[in-house]
Short mmCIF file of C-alpha atoms in Angstrom, two decimals:
data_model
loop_
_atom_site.label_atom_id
_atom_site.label_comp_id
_atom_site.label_asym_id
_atom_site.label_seq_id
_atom_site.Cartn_x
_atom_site.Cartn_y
_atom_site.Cartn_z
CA UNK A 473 302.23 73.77 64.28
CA UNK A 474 298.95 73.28 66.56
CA UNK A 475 298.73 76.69 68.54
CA UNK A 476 299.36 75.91 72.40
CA UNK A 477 295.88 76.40 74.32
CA UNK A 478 295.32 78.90 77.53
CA UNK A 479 292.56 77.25 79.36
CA UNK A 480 290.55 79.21 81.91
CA UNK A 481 288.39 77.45 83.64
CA UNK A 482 285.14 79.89 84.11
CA UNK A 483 282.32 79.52 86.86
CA UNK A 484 279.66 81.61 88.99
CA UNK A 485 280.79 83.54 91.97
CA UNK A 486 284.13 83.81 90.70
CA UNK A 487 285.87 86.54 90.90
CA UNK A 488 286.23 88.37 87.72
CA UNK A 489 289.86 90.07 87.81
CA UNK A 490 291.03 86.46 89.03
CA UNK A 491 290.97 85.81 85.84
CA UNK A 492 290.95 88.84 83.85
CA UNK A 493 294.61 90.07 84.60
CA UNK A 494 296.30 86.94 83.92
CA UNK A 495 294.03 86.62 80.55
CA UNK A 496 295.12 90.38 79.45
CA UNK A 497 298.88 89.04 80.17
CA UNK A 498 298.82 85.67 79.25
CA UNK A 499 296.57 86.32 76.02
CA UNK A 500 300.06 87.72 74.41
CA UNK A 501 302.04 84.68 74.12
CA UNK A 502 302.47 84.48 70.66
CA UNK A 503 301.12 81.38 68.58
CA UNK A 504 298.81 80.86 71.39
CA UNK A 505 295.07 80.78 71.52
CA UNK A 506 292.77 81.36 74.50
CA UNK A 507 289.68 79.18 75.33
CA UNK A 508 287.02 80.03 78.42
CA UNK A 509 285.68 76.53 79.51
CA UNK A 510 283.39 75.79 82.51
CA UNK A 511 280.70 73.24 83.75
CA UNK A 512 277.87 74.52 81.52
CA UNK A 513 278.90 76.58 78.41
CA UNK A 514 276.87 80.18 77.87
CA UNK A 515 277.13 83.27 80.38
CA UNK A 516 279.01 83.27 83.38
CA UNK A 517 278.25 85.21 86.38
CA UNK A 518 280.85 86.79 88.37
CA UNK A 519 280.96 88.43 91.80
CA UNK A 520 279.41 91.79 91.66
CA UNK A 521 277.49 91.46 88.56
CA UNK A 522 279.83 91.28 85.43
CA UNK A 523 279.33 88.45 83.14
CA UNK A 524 281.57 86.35 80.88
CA UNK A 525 280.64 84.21 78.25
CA UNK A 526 282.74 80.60 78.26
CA UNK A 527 282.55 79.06 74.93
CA UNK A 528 282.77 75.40 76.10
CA UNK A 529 281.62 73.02 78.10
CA UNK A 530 284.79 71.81 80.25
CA UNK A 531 284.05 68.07 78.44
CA UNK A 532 285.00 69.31 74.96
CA UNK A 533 288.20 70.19 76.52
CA UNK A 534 290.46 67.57 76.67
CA UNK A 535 294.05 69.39 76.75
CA UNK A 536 295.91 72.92 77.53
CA UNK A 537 299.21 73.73 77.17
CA UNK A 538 298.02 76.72 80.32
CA UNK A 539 295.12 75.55 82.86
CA UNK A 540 294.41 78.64 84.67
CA UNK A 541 292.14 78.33 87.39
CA UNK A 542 290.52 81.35 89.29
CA UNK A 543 289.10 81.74 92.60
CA UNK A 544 286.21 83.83 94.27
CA UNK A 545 283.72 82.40 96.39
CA UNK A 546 282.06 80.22 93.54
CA UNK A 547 284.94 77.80 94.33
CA UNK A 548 283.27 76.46 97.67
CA UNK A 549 280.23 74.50 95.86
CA UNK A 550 282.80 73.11 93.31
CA UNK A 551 285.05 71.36 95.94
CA UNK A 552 283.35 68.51 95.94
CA UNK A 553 282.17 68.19 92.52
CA UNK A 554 283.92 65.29 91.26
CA UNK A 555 283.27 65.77 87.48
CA UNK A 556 285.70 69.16 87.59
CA UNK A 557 288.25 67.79 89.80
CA UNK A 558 288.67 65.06 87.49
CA UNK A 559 288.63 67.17 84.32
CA UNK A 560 291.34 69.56 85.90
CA UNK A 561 293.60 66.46 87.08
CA UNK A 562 293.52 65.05 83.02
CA UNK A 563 294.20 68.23 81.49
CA UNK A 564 297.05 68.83 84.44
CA UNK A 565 298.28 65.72 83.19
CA UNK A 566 299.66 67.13 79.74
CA UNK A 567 299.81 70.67 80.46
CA UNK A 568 303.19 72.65 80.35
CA UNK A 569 301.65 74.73 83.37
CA UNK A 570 298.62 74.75 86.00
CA UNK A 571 297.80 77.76 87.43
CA UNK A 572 295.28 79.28 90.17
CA UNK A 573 294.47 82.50 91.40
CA UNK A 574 293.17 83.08 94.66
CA UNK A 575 290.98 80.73 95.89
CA UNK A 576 291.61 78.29 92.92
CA UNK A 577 294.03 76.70 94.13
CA UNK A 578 291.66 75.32 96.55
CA UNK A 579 290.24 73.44 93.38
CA UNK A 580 294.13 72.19 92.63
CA UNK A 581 294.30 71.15 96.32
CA UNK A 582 291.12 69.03 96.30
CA UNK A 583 292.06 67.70 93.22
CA UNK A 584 294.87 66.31 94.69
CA UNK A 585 297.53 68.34 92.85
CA UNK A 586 299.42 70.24 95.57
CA UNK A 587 300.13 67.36 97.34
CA UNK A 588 303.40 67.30 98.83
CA UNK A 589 304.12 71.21 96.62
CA UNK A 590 304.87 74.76 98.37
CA UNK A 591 301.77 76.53 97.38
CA UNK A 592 299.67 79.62 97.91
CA UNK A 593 296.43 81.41 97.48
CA UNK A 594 294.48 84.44 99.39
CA UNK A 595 296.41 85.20 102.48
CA UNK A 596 292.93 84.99 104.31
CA UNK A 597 292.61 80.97 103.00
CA UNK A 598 295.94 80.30 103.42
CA UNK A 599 295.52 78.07 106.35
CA UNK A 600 293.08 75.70 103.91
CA UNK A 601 295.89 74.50 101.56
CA UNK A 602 297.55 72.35 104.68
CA UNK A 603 294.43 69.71 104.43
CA UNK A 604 295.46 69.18 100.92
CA UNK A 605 298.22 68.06 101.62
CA UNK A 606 300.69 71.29 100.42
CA UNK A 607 302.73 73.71 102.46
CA UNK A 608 301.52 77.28 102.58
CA UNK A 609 303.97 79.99 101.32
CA UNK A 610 302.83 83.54 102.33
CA UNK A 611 304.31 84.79 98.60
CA UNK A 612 303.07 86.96 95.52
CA UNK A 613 303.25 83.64 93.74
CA UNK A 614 305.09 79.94 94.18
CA UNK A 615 306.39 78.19 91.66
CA UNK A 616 306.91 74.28 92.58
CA UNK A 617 307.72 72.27 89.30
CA UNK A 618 304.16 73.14 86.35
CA UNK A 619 302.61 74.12 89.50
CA UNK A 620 302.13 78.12 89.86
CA UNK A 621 299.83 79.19 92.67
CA UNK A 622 299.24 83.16 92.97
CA UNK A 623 298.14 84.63 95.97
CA UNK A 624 294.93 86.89 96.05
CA UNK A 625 292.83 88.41 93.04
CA UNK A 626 295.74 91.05 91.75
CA UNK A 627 298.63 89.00 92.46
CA UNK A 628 297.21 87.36 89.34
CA UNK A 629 298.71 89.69 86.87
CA UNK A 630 302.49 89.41 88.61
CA UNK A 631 301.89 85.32 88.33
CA UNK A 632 301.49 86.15 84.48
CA UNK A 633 304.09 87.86 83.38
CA UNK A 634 306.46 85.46 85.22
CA UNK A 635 304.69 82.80 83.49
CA UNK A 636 305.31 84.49 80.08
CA UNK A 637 308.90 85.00 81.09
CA UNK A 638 308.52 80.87 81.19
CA UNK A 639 307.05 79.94 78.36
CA UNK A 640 308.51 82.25 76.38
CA UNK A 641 311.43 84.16 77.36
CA UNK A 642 311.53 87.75 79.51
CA UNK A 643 311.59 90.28 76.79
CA UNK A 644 308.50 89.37 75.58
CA UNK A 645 307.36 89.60 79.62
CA UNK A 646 308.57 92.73 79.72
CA UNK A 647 307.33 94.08 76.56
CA UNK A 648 303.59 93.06 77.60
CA UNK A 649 304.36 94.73 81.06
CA UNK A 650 305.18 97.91 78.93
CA UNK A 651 302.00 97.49 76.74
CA UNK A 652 299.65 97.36 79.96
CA UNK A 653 301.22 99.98 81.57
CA UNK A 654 302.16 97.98 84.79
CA UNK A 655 304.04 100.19 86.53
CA UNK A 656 301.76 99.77 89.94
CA UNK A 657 301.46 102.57 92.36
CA UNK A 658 298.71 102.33 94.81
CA UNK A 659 297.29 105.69 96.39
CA UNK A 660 297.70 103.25 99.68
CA UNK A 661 299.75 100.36 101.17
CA UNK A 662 297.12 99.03 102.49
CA UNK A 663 297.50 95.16 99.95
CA UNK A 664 298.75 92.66 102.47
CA UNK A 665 297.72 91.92 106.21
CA UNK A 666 301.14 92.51 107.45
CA UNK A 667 300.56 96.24 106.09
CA UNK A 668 297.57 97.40 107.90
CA UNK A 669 296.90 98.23 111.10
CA UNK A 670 294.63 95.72 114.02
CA UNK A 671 292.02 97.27 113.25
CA UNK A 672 291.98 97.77 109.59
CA UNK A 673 291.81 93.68 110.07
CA UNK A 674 289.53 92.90 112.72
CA UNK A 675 287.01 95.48 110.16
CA UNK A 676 288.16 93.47 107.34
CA UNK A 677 287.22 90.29 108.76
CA UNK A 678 284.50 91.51 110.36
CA UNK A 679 283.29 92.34 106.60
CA UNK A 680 284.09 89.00 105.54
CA UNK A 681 283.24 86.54 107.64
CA UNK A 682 279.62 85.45 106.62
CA UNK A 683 279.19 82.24 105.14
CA UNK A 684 280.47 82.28 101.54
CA UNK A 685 281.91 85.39 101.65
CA UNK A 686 285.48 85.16 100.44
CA UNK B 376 267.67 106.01 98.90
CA UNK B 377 268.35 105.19 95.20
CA UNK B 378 271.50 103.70 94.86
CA UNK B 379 274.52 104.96 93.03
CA UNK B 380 274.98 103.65 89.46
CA UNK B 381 278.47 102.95 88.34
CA UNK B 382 278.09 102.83 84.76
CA UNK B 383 280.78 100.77 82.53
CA UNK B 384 280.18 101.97 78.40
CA UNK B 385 281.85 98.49 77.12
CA UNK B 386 282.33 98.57 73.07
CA UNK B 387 284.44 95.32 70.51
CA UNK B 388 287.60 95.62 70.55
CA UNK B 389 288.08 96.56 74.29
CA UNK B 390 290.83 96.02 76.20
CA UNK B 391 288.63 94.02 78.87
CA UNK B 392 291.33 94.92 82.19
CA UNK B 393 290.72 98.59 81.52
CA UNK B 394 287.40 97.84 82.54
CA UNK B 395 287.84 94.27 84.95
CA UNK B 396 290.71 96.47 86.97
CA UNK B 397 288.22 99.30 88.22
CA UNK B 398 285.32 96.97 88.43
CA UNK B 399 286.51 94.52 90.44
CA UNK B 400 287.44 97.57 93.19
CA UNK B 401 284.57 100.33 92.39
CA UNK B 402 281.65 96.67 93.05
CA UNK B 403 282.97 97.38 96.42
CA UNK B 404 281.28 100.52 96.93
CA UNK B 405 278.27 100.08 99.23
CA UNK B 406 274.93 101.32 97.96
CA UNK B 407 275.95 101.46 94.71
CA UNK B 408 275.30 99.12 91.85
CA UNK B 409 277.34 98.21 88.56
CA UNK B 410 275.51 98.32 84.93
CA UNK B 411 277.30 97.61 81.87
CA UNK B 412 276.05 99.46 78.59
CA UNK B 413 277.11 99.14 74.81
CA UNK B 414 275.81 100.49 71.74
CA UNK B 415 273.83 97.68 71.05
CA UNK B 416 273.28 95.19 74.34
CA UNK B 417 274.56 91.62 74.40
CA UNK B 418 277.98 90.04 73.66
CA UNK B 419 281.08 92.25 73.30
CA UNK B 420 284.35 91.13 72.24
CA UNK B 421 287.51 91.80 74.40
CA UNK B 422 290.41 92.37 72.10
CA UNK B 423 291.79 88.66 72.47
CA UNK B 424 288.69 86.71 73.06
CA UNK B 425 287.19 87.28 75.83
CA UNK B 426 283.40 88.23 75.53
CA UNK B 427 281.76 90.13 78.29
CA UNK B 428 278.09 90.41 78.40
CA UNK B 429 276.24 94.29 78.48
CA UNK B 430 272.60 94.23 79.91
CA UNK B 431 271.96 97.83 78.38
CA UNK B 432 271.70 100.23 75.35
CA UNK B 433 273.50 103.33 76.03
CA UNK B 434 269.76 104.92 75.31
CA UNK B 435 268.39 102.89 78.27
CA UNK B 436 270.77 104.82 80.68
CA UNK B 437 270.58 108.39 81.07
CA UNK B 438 272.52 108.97 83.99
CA UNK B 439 275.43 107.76 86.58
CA UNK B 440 277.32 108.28 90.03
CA UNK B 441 280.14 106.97 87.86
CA UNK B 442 280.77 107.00 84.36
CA UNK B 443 283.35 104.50 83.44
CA UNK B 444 284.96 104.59 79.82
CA UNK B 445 287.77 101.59 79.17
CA UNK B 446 290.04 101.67 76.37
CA UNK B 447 291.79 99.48 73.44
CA UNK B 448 292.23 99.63 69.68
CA UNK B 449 287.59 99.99 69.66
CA UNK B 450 288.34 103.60 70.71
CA UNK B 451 289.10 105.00 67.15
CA UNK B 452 286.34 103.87 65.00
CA UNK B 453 283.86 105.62 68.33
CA UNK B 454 285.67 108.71 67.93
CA UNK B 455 283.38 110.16 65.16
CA UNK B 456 280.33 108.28 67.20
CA UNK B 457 278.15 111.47 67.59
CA UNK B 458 275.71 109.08 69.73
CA UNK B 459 277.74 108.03 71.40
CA UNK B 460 279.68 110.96 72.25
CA UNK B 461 276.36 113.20 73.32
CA UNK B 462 275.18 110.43 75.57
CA UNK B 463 278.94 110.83 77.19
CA UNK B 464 277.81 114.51 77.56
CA UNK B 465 274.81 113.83 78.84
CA UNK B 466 276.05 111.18 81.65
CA UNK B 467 278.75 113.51 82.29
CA UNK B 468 276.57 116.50 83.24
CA UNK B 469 274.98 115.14 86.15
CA UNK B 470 277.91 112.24 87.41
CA UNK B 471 279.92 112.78 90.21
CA UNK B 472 282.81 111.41 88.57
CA UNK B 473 283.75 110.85 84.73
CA UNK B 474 286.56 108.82 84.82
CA UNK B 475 288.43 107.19 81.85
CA UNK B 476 291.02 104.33 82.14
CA UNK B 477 294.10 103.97 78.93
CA UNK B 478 292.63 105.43 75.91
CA UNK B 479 289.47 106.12 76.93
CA UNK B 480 290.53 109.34 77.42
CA UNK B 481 289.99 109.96 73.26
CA UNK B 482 286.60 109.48 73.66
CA UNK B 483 286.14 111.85 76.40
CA UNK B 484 288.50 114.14 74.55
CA UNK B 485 286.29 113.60 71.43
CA UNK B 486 283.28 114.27 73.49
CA UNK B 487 284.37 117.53 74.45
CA UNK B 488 285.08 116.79 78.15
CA UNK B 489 288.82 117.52 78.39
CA UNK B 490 289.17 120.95 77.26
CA UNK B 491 291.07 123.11 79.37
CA UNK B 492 291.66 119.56 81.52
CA UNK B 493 294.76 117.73 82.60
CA UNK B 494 294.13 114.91 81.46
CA UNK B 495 296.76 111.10 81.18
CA UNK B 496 296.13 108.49 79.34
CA UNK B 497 298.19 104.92 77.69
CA UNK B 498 301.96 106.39 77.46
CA UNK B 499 302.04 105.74 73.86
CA UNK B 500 299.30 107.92 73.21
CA UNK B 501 299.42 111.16 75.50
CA UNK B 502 300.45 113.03 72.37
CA UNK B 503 296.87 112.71 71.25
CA UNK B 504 295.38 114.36 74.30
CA UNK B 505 296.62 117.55 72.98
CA UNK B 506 294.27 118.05 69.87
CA UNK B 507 291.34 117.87 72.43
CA UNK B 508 292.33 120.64 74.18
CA UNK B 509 293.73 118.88 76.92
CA UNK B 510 297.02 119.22 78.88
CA UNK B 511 298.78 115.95 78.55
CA UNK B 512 300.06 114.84 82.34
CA UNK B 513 302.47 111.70 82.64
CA UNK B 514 300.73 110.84 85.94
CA UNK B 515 299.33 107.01 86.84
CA UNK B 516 295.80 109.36 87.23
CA UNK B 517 295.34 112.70 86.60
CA UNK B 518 292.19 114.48 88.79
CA UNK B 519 290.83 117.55 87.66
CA UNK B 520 287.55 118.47 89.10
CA UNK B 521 284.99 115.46 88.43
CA UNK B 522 287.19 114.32 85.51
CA UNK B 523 290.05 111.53 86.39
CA UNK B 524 291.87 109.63 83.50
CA UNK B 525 294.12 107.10 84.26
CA UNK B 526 297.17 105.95 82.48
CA UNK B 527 297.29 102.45 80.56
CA UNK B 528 295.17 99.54 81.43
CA UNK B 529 296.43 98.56 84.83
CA UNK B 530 296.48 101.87 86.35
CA UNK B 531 293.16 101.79 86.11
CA UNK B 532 293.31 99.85 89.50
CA UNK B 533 294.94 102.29 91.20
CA UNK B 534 293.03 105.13 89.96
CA UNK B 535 289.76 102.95 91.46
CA UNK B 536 291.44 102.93 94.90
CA UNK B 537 291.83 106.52 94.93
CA UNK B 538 288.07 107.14 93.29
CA UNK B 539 286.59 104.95 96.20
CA UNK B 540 288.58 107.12 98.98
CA UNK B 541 286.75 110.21 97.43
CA UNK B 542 283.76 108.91 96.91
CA UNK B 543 283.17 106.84 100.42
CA UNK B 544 286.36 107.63 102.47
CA UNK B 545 290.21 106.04 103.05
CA UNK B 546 289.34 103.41 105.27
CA UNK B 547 286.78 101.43 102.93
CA UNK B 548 289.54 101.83 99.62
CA UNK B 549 292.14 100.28 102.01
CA UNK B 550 289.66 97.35 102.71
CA UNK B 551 289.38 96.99 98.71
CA UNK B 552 292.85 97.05 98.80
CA UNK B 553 293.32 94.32 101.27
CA UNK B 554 290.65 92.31 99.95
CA UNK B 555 292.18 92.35 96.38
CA UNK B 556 295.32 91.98 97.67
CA UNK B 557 296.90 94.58 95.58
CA UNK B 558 300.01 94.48 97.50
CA UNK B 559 301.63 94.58 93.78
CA UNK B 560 305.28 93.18 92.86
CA UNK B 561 305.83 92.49 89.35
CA UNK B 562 308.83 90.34 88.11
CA UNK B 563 310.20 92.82 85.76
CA UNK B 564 310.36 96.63 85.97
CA UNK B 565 309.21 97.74 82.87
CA UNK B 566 306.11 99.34 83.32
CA UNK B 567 306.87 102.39 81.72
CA UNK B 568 308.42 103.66 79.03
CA UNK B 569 310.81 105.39 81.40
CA UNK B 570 312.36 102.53 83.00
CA UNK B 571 312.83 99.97 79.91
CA UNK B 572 315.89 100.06 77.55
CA UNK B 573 315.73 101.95 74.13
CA UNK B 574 316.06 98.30 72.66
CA UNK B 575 312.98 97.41 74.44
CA UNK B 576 310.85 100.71 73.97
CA UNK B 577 312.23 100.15 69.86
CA UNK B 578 310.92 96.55 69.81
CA UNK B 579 307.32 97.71 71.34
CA UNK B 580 306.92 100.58 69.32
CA UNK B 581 307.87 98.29 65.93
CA UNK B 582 305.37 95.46 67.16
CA UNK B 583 302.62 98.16 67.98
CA UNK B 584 302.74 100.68 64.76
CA UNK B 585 300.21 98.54 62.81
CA UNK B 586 297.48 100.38 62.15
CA UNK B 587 294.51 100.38 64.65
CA UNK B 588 297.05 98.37 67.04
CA UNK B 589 297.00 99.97 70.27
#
């Protein structure tokens, strides 16, 4: 049997644990393999300096049984590009699931996928996904038919191990939630905008709103 | 001013959110900057396939604000690393914190760091802190003087919230927090060993026990 294909989709300015904590969850799913595609294969750089290698060019790509899709502010330049939107709508075609993090499911929206779906993404973007068509849910995740949409950067890993519970059934969830230790406890409560005080967000956005910041 | 180096030692056979977790908060510290080191620079393989990219010899660094050491099954065969373990040392003489995430905590054990410490570390492996002279803590992160280990792989997130708090101040950890949107709620509750069903904890520990699994 052909091993079913995780397919993240890799590119600058994206932020790193987008991606990361769904591919140290996902990565378990037994008779699986994981492939890093994006635009041009080699290094890719990520917010703040880390870089990943992607092994493919996104054209050598052609199916996934996962497309997981990250965000970061990298996405912004690729809304428009129409080679990627078009490579992400053919492998959403046959997948089992697509997925985005953050911001990526800005990349589902202009593709034209969340038309019509409940979907998420960063609670500070979360007024974009209207214009594509899709109906915001403030939620750790939404599930609407193959379409999962997480909400910012760490709500990533959550998305995953729901998705495992999916493709594969909950123990096997819960046994990878064991093995990464994900028993959460923040020093603060301090993870959503409804938590925090006025002022923690007016400094927040303050912080955030040059041009391509995300 | 020279600006604070957070140093990440990356090695094959990593567990690449041990390090992605407290990167993606500790970039976030201002005036600092993030370097990567290895034995040998270049590609390093992520248990599962991801391959991050280090820009340094350990030689080529010879000291840190931060000194970051991940964990994963690449741990034991660094153990007997006597480089590796002196230029640990050495970093760790003049840091301001030495921090370990999952079983990292062996090699600053094996490095000599933990003695007389409480120390934590992966759950399935706390019984190891022990022969280093350590005082084995079941804690998500364990702080003792400059030294902070945190439990398994995902805790090193929360560990990084607490680091930046001490190392800038509350406020700019809870913008990290917000901006990550680590307002966590997993699917399952089985993030430790505590909370999952001896069934459960039987069927990890039976998938796990190969050797140089982790």
């Amino acid at each position: 049997m052909e091993k079913m294909k995780t397919v993240f989709f890799l590119f600058d300015d994206m932020t790193a644990l987008d991606a990361v904590g769904p591919f140290e969850v996902l990565r378990g799913i037994p008779d699986s393999e994981v492939i890093f595609a994006s635009l041009i294969p080699g290094e890719i750089n990520c917010k703040g300096g880390l870089k990943l290698i992607s092994q493919y060019a996104i054209k050598e790509i052609s199916e996934a049984g996962l497309l997981i899709i990250p965000g970061g502010s990298g996405v912004h330049p690729l809304l428009e590009n129409a080679r990627l939107l078009e490579w992400i709508n053919t492998l959403h075609c046959s997948s089992l699931f697509t997925v985005s993090v953050c911001t990526g499911s800005l990349l589902l929206g202009a593709a034209g996928i969340l038309k019509g779906l409940k979907a998420t993404t960063h609670w500070n973007h979360l007024h974009k996904l209207e214009a594509f068509g899709a109906e915001p849910v403030k939620s750790r995740y939404v599930i609407d038919g193959k379409v999962i949409t997480a909400a910012g950067v760490s709500a990533g890993i959550d998305m995953s191990l729901k998705l495992v519970s999916l493709i594969k059934n909950e123990t096997f969830a819960k046994l990878i939630q064991l093995g990464i230790e994900y028993d959460p406890d923040p020093p603060f409560d301090t993870g959503s905008p409804d938590k925090v005080s006025p002022q923690l967000l007016e400094l927040f956005l303050k912080a955030n709103s040059a041009p391509g910041k995300k």
